[in-house]
Coordinates of C-alpha atoms in Angstrom, one line a residue:
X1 CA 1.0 227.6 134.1
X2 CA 1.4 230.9 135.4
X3 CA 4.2 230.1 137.3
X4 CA 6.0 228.5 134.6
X5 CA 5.5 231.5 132.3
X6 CA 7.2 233.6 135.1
X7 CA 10.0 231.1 135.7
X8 CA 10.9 231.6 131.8
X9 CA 11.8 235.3 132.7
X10 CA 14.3 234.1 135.2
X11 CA 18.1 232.9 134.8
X12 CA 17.1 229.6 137.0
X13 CA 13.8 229.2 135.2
X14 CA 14.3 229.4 132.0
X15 CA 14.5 226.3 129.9
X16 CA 15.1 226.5 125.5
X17 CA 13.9 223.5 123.2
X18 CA 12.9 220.5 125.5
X19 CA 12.9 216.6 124.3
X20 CA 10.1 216.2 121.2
X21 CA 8.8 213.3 123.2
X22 CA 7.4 215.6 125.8
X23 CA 8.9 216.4 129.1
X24 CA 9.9 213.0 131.5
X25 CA 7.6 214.0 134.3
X26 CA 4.8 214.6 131.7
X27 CA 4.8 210.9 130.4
X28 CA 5.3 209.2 133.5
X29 CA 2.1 211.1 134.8
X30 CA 0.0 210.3 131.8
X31 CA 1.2 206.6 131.8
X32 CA 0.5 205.9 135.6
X33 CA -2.8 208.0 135.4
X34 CA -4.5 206.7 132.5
X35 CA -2.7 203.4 131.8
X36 CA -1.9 202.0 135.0
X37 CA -2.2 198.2 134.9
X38 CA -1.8 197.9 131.1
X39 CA 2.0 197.9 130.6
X40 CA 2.4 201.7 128.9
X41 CA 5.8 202.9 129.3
X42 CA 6.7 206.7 129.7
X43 CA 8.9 206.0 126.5
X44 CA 6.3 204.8 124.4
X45 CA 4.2 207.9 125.4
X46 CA 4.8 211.2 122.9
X47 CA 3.6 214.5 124.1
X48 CA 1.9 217.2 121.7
X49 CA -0.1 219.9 120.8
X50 CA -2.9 217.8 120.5
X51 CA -4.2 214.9 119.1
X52 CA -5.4 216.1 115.9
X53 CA -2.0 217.4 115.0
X54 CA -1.0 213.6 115.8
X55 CA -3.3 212.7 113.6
X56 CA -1.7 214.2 110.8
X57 CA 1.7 213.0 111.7
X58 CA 1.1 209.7 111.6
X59 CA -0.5 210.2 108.4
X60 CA 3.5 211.4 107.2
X61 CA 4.4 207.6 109.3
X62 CA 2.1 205.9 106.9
X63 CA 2.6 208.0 103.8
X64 CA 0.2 207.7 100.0
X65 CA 0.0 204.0 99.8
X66 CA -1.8 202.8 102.4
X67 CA -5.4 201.6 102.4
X68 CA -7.9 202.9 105.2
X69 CA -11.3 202.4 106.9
X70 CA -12.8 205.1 108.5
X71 CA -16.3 204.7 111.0
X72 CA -19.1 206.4 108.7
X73 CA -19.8 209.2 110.8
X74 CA -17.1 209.6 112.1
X75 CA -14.9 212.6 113.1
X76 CA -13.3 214.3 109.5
X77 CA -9.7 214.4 110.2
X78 CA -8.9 211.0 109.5
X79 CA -10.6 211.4 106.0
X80 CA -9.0 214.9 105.3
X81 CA -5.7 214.0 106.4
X82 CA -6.2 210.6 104.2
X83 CA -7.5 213.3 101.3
X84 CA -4.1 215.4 101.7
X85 CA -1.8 212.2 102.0
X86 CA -3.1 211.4 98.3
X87 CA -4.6 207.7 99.7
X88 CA -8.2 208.0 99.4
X89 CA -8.5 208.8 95.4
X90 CA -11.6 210.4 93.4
X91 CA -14.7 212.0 95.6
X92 CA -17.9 210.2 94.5
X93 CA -20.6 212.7 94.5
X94 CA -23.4 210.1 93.6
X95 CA -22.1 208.4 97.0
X96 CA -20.7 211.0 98.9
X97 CA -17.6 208.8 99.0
X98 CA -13.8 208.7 98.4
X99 CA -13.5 205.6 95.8
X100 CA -10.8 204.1 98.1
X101 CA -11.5 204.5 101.6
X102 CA -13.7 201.5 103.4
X103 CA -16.5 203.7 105.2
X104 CA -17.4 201.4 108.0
X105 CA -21.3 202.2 108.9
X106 CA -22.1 202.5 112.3
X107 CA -25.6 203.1 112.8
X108 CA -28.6 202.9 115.6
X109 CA -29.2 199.5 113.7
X110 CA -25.6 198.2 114.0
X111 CA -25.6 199.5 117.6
X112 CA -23.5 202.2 116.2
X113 CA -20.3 199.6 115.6
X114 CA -19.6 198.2 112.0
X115 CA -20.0 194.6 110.9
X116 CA -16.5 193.6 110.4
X117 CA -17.3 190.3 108.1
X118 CA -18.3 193.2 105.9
X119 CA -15.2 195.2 105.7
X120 CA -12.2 194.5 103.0
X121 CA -9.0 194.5 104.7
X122 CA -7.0 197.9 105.4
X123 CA -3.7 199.0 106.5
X124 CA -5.0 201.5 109.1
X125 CA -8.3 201.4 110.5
X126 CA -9.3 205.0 112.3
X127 CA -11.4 204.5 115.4
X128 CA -12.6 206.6 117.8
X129 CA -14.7 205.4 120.9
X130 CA -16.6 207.3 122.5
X131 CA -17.6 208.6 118.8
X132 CA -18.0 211.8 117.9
X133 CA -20.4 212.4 116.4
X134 CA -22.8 209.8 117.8
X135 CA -21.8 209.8 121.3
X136 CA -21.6 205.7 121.2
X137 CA -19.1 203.6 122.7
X138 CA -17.7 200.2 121.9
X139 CA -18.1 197.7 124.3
X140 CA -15.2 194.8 125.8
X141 CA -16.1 193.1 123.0
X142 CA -16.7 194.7 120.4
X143 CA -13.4 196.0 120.8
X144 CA -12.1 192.3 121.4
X145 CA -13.8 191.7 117.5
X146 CA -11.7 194.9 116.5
X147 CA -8.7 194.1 118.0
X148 CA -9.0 190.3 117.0
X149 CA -10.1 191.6 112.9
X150 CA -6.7 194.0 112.8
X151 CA -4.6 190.9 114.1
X152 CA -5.8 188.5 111.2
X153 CA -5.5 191.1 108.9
X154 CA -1.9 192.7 109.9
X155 CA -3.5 196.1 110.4
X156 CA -2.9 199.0 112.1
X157 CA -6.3 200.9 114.6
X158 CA -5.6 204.6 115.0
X159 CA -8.2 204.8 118.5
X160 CA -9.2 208.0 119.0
X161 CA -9.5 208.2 123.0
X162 CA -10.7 212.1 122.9
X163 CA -13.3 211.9 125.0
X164 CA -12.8 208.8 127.5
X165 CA -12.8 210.6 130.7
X166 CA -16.9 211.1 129.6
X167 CA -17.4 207.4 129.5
X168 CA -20.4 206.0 132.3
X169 CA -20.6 203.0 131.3
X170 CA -18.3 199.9 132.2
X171 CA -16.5 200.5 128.9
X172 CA -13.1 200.4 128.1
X173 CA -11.4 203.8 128.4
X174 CA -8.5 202.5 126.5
X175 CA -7.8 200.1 123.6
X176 CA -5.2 198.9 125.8
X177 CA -7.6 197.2 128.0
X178 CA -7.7 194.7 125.5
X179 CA -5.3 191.6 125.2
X180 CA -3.3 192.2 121.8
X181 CA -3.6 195.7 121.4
X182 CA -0.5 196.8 122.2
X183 CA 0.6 194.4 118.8
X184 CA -2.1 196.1 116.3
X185 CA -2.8 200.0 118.2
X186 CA -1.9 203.2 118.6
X187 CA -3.8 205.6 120.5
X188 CA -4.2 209.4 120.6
X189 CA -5.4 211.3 123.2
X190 CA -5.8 215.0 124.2
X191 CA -6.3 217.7 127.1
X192 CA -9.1 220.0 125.2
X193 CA -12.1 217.7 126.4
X194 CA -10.7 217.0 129.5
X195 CA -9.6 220.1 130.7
X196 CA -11.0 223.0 128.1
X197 CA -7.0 222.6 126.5
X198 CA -8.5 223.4 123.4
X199 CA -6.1 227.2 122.6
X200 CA -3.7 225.8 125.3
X201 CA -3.0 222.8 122.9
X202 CA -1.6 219.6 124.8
X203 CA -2.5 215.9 123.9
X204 CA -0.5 212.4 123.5
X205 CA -0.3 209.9 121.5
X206 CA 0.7 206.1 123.0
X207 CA 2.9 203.6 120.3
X208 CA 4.1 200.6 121.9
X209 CA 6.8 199.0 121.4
X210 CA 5.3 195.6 120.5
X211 CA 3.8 197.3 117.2
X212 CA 5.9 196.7 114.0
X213 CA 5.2 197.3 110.5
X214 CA 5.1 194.1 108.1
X215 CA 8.9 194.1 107.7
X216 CA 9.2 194.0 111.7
X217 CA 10.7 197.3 112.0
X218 CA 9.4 199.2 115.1
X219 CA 6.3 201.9 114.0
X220 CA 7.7 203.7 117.3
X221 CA 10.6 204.4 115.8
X222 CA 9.3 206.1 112.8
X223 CA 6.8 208.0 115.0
X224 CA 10.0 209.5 116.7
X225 CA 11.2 210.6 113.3
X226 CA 8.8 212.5 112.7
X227 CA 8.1 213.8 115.9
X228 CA 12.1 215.1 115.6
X229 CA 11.7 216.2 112.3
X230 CA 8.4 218.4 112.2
X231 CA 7.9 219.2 115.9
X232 CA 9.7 220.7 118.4
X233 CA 8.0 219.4 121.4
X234 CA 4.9 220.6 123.1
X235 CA 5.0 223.7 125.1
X236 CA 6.6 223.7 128.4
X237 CA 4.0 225.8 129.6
X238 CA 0.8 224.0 128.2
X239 CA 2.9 220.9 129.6
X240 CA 2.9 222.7 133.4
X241 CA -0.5 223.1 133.3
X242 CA -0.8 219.0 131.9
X243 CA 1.0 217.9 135.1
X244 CA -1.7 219.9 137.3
X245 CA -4.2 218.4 135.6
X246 CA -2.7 214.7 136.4
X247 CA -2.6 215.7 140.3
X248 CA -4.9 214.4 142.7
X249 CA -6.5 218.1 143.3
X250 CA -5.8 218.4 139.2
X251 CA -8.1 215.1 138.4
X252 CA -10.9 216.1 140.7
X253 CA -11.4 219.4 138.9
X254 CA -11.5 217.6 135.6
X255 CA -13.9 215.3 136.8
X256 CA -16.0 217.8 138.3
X257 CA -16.1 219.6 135.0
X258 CA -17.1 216.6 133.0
X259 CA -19.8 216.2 135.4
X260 CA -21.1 219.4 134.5
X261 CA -21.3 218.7 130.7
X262 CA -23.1 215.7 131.1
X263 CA -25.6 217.3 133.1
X264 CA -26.0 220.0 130.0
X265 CA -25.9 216.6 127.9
X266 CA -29.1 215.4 129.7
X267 CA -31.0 218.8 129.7
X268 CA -30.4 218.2 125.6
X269 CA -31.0 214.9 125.4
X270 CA -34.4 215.5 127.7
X271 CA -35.2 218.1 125.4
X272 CA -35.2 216.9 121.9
X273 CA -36.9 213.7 123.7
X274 CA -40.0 215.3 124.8
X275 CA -40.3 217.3 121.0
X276 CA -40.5 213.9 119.4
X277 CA -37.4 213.0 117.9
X278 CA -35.3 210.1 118.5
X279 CA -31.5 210.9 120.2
X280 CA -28.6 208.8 120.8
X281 CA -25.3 209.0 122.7
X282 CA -25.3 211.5 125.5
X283 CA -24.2 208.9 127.9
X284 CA -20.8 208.7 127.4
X285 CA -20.0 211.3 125.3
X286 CA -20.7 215.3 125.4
X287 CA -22.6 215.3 122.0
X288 CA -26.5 214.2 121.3
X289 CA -26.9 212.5 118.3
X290 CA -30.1 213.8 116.4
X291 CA -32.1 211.9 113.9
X292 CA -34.6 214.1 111.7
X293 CA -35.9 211.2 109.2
X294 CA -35.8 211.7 105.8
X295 CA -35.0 215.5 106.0
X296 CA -31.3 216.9 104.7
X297 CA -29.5 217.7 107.8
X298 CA -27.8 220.9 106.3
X299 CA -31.4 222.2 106.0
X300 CA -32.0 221.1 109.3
X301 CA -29.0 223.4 110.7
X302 CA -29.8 225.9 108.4
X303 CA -33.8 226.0 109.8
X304 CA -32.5 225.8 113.3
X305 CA -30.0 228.2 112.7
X306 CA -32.0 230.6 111.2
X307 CA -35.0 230.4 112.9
X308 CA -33.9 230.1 116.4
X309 CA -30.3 231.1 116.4
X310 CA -28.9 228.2 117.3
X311 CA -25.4 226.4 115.8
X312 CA -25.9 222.9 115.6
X313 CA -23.3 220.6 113.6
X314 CA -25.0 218.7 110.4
X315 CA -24.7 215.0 110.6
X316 CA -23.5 214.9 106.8
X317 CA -20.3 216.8 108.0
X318 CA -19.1 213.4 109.6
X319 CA -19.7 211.1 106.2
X320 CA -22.9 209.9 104.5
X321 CA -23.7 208.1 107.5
X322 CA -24.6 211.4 109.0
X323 CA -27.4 212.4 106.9
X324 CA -30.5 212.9 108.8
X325 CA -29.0 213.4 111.7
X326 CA -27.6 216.5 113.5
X327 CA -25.1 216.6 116.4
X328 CA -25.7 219.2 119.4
X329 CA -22.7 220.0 121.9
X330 CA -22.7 220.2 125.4
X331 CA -20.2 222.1 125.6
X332 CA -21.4 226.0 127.1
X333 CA -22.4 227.9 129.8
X334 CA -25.5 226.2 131.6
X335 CA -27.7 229.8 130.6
X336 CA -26.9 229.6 127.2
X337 CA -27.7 225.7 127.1
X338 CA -31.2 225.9 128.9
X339 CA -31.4 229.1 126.5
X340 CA -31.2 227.1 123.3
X341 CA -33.6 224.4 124.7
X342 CA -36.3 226.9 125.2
X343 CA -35.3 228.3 121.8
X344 CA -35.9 224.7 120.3
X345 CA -39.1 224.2 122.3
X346 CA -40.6 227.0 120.4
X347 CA -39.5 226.3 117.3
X348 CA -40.7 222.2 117.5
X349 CA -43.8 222.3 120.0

């Protein structure tokens, strides 16, 4: 990246607006890295800021009057965006629910994925595995049942591959390891939690070809319209510093850092453990996913906040399936992690 910055001071170096879609060598990387064997093309691959900003522009592909299902936690974006795009309608304060969004409940009962004979049919189902906040990941078949639902019901899955490089268990890394999904998915993914991208700003998003809206016109090719209409392409710095990521010394550094998070994600799951309380995810994920029974969870990151310094996340924050529960990050400095676990022994012994 350094490098790169430099060359932009130089007559040979120096490059103006580059394609929307992300640099050539950029795609190719992520496609052969992350999707080899599943048929991705560099040309159904769109590099940007970040996978949260993709978010929101497919929310402009979509537009007001679509129908959505959301997991319940899950991570607020999709809701938000859904809230600013005018498709959710009234907030339901007895609830905690927008009157037209399908909150899909994915609980320690349900083995954190919804039961789909449940859930009405939507245009765009939001779907993020491994979760955050719960740290759980759908299995083969579960995502087969997802995949196979969205087909019956002409649907569209936003998956939400932030944090696959975390998985340990022989789960699917990408919805694309599924037959079908390249007719019903779309899937975002991003640098931050890979490679601490999160100020740099670099993530993807993958739309094949095969996926067409009802009146088979290609949902690719309205991605790209908005890609060339709102963005100018990702920066061709932050996308230097993608392609040493994607290199063989580039992938053992990434790896080597999400080793280290889900050693922090043990100390915290080893932790709240032995005070008692019950914890899920930490396996494949960087969060621990806290249940405090029958207590509000913004008065449980309020006491833990107050009384021992620690920031914790409250579970309510991800939808009404949150309450009772908080989420704690593994993401820090080992100190400051072992820190807060002594702080918390004190405070729950």
């Amino acid at each position: 990246m350094e490098a790169r910055a430099h060359g932009l001071s130089t007559l040979e170096g120096y490059s103006g607006y580059g394609a929307e879609q992300g640099e050539k060598a950029m795609r190719v990387a992520l496609a052969e890295t992350f999707y080899g064997g599943m048929d991705i093309k560099d040309n159904e691959i769109f590099v940007s800021d970040g996978a949260k900003c993709d978010i929101a522009r497919l929310q402009l592909v979509f537009g007001p009057d679509v129908s959505i299902a959301v997991q319940d936690p899950s991570y607020p974006a999709y809701v938000d965006s859904s809230v600013m795009m005018g498709q959710t309608g009234a907030f339901r304060k007895d609830v905690q629910q927008y009157s037209k969004i399908q909150y899909m409940r994915c609980s320690h009962e349900n083995d954190f994925f919804p039961d789909l004979s449940s859930v009405p049919r939507t245009d765009i189902i939001f779907f993020c595995s491994p979760n955050n906040p719960t740290g759980s990941a759908a299995t083969r078949e579960q995502l087969k049942e997802l995949v196979a639902f969205a087909t019956i019901n002409g649907s569209i899955i936003v998956y939400d591959s932030a944090y696959a490089i975390y998985m340990s268990d022989n789960n699917p890394r990408s919805i694309y390891e599924i037959p079908g999904a390249r007719e019903v998915a779309i899937e975002t993914g991003s640098f931050s939690k890979y490679a601490g991208f999160t100020g740099v700003r670099l993530g993807w998003t993958v739309v094949p070809e095969e996926l067409l809206f009802s009146d088979g016109f290609p949902v690719r090719n309205d991605f790209n319209r908005v890609m060339c209409t709102c963005f100018n392409g990702a920066s061709n710095i932050a996308q230097a510093g993608g392609l040493a990521c994607l290199s063989p010394e580039g992938l053992k550094a990434m790896n080597k850092m999400v080793s280290f998070y889900k050693e922090n994600t043990a100390i915290l799951v080893d932790t709240f453990t032995s005070l008692g309380f019950k914890t899920f995810g930490g396996r494949n994920a960087p969060y621990v996913w806290v249940q405090f029974p029958g207590r509000d969870s913004w008065d449980v990151f309020g006491e833990i906040l107050e009384k021992s310094h620690i920031v914790t996340t409250p579970g309510s924050g991800f939808g009404p399936g949150g309450e009772g529960f908080i989420r704690a990050s593994a993401f820090g400095h080992r100190e400051n992690i072992l820190e807060a676990t002594s702080r918390l022994r004190k405070l729950y012994l």
